[in-house]
Short mmCIF file of C-alpha atoms in Angstrom, two decimals:
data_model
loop_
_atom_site.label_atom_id
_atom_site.label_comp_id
_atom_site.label_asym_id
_atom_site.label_seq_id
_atom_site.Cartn_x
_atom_site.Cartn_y
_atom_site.Cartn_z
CA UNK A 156 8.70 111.48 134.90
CA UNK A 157 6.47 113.39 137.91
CA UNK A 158 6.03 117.19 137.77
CA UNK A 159 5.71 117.74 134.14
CA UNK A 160 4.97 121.09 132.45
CA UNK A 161 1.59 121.25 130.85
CA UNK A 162 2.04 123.62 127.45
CA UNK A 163 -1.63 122.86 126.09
CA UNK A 164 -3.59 123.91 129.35
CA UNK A 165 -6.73 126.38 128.41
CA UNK A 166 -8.56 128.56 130.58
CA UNK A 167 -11.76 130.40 130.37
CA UNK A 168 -13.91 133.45 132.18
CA UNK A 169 -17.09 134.05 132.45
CA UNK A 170 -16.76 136.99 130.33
CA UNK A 171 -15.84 135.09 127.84
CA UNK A 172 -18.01 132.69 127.74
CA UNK A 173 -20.71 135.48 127.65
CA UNK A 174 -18.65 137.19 124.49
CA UNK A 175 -18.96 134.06 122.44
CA UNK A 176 -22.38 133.20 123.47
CA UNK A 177 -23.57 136.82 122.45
CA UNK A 178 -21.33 136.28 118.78
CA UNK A 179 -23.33 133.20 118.01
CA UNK A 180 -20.72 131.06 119.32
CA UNK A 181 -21.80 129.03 122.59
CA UNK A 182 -21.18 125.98 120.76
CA UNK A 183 -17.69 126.52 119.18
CA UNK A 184 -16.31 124.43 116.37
CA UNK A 185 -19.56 122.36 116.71
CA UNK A 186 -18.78 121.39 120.14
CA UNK A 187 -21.58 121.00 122.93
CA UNK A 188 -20.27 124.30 124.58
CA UNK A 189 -17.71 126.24 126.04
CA UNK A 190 -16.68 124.21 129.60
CA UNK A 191 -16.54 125.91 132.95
CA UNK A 192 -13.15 126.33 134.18
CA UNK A 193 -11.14 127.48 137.75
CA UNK A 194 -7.48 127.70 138.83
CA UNK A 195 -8.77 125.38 141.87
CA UNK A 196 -9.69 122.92 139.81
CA UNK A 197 -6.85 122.92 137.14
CA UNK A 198 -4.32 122.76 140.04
CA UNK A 199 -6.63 119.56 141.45
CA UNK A 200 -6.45 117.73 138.09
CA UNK A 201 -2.79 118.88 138.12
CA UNK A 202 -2.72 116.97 141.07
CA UNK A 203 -3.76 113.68 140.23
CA UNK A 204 -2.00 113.74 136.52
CA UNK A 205 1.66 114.64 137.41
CA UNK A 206 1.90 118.24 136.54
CA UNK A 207 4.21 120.56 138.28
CA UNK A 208 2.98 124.00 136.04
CA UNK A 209 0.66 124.81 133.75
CA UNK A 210 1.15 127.10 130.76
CA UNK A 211 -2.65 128.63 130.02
CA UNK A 212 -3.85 130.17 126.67
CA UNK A 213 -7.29 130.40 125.28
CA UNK A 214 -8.59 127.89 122.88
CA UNK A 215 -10.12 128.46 119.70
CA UNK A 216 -12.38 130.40 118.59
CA UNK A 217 -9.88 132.99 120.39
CA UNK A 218 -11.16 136.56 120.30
CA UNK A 219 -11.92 138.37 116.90
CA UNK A 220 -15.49 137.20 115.99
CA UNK A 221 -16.44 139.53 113.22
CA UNK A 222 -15.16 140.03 109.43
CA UNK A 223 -12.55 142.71 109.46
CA UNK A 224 -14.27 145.82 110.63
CA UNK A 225 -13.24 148.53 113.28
CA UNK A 226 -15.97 147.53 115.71
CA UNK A 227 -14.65 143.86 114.95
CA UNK A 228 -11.24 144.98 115.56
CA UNK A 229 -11.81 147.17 118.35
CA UNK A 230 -13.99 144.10 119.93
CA UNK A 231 -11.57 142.02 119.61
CA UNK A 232 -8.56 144.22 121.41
CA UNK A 233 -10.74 144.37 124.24
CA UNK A 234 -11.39 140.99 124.80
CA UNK A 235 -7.77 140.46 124.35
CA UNK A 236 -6.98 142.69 127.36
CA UNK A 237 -9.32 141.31 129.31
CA UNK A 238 -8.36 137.75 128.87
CA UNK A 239 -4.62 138.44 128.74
CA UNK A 240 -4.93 140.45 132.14
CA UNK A 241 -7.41 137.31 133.97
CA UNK A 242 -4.95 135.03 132.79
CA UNK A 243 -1.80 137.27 134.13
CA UNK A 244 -3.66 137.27 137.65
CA UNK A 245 -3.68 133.49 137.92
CA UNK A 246 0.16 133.72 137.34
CA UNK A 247 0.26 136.62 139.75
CA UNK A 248 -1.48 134.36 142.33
CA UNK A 249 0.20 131.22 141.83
CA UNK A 250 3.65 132.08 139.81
CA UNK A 251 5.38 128.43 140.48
CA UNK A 252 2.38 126.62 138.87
CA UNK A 253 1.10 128.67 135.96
CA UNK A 254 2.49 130.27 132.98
CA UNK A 255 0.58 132.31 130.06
CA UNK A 256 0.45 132.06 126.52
CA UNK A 257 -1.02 135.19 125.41
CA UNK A 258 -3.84 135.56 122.78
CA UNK A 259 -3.70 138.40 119.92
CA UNK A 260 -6.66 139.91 118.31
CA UNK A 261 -5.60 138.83 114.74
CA UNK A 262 -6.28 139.42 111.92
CA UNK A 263 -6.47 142.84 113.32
CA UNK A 264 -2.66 143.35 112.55
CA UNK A 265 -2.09 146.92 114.91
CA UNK A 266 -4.16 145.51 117.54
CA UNK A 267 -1.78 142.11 117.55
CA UNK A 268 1.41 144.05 117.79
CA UNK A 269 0.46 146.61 120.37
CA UNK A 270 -0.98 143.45 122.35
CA UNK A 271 1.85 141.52 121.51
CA UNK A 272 3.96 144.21 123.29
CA UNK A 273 2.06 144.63 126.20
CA UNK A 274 1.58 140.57 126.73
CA UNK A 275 5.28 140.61 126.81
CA UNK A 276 6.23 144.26 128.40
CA UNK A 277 4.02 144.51 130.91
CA UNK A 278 2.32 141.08 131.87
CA UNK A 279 5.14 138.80 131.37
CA UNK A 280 3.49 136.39 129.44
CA UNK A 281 5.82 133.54 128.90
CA UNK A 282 4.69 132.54 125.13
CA UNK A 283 1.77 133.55 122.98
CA UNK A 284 -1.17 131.86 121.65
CA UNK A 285 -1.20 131.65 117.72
CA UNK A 286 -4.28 130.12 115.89
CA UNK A 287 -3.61 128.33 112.82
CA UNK A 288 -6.13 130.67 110.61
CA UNK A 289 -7.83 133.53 111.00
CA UNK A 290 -11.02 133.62 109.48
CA UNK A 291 -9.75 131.63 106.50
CA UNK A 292 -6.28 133.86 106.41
CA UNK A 293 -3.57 131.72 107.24
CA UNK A 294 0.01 132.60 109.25
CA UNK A 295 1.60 133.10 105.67
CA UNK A 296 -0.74 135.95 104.77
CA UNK A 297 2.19 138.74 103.97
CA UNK A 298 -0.24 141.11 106.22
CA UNK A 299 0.52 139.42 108.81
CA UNK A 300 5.01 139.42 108.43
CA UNK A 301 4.85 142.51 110.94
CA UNK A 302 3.66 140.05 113.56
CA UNK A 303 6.19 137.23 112.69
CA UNK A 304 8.62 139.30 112.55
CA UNK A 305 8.10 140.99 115.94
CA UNK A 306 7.54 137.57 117.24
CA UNK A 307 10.95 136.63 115.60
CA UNK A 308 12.40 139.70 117.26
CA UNK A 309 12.12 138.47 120.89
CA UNK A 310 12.42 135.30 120.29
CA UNK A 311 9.07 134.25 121.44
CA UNK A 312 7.71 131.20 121.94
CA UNK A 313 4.39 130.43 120.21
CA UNK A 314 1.53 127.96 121.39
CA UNK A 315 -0.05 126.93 118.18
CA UNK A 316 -3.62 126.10 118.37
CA UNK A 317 -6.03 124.93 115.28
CA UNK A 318 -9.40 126.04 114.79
CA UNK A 319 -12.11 125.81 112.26
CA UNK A 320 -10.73 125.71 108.62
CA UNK A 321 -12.08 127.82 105.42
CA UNK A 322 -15.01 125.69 104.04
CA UNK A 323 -15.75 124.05 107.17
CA UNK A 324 -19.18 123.68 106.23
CA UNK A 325 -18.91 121.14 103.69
CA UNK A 326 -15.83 119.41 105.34
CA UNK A 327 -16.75 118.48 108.33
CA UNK A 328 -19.82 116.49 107.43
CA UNK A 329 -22.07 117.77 110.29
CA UNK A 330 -19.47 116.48 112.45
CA UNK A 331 -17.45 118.78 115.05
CA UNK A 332 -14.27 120.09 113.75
CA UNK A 333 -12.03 118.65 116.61
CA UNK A 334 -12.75 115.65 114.81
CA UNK A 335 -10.89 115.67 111.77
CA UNK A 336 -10.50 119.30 110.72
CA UNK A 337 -8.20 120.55 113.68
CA UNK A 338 -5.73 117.99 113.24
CA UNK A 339 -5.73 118.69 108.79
CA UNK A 340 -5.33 122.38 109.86
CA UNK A 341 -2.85 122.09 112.26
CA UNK A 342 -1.09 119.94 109.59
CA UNK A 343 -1.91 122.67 106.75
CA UNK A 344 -0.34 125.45 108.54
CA UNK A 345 2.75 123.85 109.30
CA UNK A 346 3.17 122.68 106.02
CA UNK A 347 2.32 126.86 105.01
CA UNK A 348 4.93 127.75 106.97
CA UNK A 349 7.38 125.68 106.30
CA UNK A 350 6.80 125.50 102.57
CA UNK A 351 6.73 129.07 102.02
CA UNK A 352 9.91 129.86 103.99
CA UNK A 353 8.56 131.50 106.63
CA UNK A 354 10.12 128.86 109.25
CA UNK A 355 13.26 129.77 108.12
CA UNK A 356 12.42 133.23 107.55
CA UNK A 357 11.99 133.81 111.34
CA UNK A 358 14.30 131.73 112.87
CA UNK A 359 13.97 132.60 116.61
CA UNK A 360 10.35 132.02 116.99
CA UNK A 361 10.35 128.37 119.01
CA UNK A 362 6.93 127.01 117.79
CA UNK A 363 4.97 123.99 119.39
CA UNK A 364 2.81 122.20 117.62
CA UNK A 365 -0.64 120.62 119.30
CA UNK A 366 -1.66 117.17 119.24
CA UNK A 367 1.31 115.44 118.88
CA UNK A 368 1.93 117.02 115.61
CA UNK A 369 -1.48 115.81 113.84
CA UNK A 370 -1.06 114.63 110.49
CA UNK A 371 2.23 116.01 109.79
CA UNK A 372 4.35 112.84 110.45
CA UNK A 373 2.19 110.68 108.34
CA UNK A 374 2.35 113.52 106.04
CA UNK A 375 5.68 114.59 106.14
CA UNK A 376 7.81 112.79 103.37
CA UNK A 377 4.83 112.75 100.54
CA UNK A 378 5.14 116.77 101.15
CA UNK A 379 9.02 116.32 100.53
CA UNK A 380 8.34 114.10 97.67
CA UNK A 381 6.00 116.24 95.82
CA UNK A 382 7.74 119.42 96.88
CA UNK A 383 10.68 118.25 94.11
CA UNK A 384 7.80 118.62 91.23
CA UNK A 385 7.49 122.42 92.60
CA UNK A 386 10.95 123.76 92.08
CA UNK A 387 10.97 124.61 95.39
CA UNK A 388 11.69 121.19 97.42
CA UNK A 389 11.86 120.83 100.91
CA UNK A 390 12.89 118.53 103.39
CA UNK A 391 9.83 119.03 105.19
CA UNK A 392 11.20 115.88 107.79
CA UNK A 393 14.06 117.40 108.80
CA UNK A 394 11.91 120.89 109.34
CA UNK A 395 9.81 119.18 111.43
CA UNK A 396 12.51 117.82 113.43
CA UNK A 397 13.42 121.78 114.87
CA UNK A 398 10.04 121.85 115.66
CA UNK A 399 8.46 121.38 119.20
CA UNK A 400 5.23 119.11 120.19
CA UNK A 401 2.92 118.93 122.74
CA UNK A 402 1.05 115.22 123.51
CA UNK A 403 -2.27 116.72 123.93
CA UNK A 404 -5.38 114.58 122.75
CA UNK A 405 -4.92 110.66 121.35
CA UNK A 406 -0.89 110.81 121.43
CA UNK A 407 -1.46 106.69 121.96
CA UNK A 408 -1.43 103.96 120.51
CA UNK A 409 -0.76 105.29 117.58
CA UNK A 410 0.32 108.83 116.44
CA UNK A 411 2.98 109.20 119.17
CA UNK A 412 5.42 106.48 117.23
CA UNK A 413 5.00 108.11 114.28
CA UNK A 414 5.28 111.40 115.73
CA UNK A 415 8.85 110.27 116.88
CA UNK A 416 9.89 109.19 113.47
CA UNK A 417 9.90 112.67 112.48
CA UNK A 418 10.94 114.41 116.10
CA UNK A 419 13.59 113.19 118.92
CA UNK A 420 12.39 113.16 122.04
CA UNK A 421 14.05 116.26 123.00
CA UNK A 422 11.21 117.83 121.29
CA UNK A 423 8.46 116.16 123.25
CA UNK A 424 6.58 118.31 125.77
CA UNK A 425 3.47 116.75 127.74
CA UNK A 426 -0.11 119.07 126.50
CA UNK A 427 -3.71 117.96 128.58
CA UNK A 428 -6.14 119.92 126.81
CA UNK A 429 -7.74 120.73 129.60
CA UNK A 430 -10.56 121.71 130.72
CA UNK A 431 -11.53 121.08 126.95
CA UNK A 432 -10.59 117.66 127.73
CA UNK A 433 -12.48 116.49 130.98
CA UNK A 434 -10.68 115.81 134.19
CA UNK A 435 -11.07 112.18 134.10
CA UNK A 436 -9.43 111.68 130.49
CA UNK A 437 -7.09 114.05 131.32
CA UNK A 438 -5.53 111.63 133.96
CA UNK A 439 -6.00 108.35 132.09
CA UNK A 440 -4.01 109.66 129.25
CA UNK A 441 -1.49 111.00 131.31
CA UNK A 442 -1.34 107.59 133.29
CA UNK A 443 -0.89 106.11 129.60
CA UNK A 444 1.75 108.49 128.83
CA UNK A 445 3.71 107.54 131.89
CA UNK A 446 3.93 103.68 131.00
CA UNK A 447 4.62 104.29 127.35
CA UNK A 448 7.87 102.61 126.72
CA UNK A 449 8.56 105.14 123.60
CA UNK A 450 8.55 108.23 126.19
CA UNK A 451 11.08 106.55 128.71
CA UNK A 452 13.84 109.05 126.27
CA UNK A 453 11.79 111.72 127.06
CA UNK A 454 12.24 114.25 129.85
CA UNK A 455 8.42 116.15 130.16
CA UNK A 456 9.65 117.87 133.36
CA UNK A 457 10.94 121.52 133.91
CA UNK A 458 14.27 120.63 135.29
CA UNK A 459 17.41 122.16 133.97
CA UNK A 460 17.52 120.66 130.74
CA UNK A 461 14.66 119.35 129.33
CA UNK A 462 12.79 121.21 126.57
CA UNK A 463 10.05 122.92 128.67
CA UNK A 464 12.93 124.55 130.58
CA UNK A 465 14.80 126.02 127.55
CA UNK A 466 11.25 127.35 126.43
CA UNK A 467 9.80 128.51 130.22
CA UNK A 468 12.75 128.97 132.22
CA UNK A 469 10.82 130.92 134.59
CA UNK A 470 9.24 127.67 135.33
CA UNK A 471 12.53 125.56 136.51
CA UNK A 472 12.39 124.15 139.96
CA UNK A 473 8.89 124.25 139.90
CA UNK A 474 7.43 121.05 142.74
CA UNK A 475 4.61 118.86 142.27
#
């Protein structure tokens, strides 16, 4: 199981950092702060953890700070750009061991598409980044169906990334939102999408959910259940099943068995966090991963035929 493809790698620049910092948001998500990052030293922790490629996106609180607002809007396009085009560099420079997931500038809906075009068009970005709200608007909002359905269009493959939910203030008890709230909206949005029909709605879009698929497999059949008393039921297990799933975070002991209750292993793809989570973690859970008898079905590499290949086939044949 060597030379795996890392689909939950993040990457930051300095810029960035100082656009956050100057929106009030050096300490996102009521973390201690945004962490430094370099290609050198993802490609060292790649090293020592297995991974052949990483494919790079940014995390939350991705790139539209304000309310909706032209200066928001037009703030946000530009920081886009600039982190779409430092992230297409790194590929530039080292094409066999990084991909890019591209960020939009939602909820600024023109801004996403014309980004969305040039991410694809013009840098080659292999997926793109989708957060699962955007200030409290979630991927259902029918503002946002141009986006899905461009997204459906080419077929693209989305990175989905959770962030600070609506109401955060009173939820999260003081306590940072990676906690708890990440993984409950993760598991909203997913169950937003698939709910409302927009999973079947846009068929071609390959989605991959973080975090081993948070609460959605301990969720999953209650949904199903109660969905019946709606007049609308769905078989929200068997949607889950066409999903994909990265094992980023606490995949073990526990919520990797029951992620594979819901999901073959076909649909397994290996996710480090990094550099959100620190180097050191980063290669004890991947050490863990490795002698995880569940995962022995699993193929995390980017060989011909494995899921990371059928999603970033530019990526196959890629060495440790």
């Amino acid at each position: 199981m060597s030379g795996w493809l890392d689909v939950h790698a993040h990457y930051v620049t300095d810029h960035y950092v100082a656009s956050c910092r100057a929106a009030g948001l050096g300490r996102p998500d009521g973390m201690p702060g945004l962490p430094e990052w370099s290609a050198e030293a993802s490609l060292d922790v790649m090293a020592k953890a297995g991974v052949a490629a990483a494919v790079l996106s940014i995390s939350s609180p991705g790139v539209h700070f304000g309310e909706d607002s032209l200066a928001a809007d037009l703030a946000a396009r530009a920081l886009a750009e600039h982190v779409n085009d430092s992230g297409a560099r790194v590929v530039a420079r080292w094409p066999d061991r990084f991909g890019l997931s591209a960020v939009l500038p939602l909820p600024d809906v023109g801004g996403a598409l014309a980004e969305l075009t040039r991410a694809h068009d013009s840098l080659g970005a292999d997926a793109i980044a989708l957060l699962t709200n955007y200030h409290g608007r979630y991927l259902t909002d029918p503002a946002f169906a141009p986006v899905l359905a461009a997204l459906d269009e080419r077929a693209s493959v989305v990175t989905l990334h959770p962030t600070s939910p609506p109401g955060w203030e009173r939820t999260a008890l003081g306590r940072p939102r990676p906690m708890i709230e990440f993984a409950f909206d993760t598991t909203r949005c997913v169950v937003d999408l698939a709910l409302s029909g927009s999973l079947a709605r846009y068929p071609r879009i390959r989605w991959i959910v973080p975090h081993a698929g948070a609460v959605l497999p301990a969720l999953a059949h209650r949904v199903a259940g109660m969905s019946l008393l709606t007049g609308a039921p769905a078989d929200l297990p068997a949607i889950l099943g066409g999903l994909y799933y990265d094992l980023a975070g606490a995949a073990l002991p526990v919520a990797l068995d029951g992620l594979l209750a819901v999901a073959g292993p076909d649909r397994l793809l290996y996710g480090s966090d990094f550099p959100f989570t620190p180097a050191a973690a980063v290669e004890h859970l991947a050490a863990g991963l490795r002698r995880a008898p569940a995962l022995r079905g699993a193929r995390l590499g980017v060989e011909p035929g494995t899921p990371a290949a059928a999603l970033f086939p530019r990526l196959i044949g890629v060495d440790e």
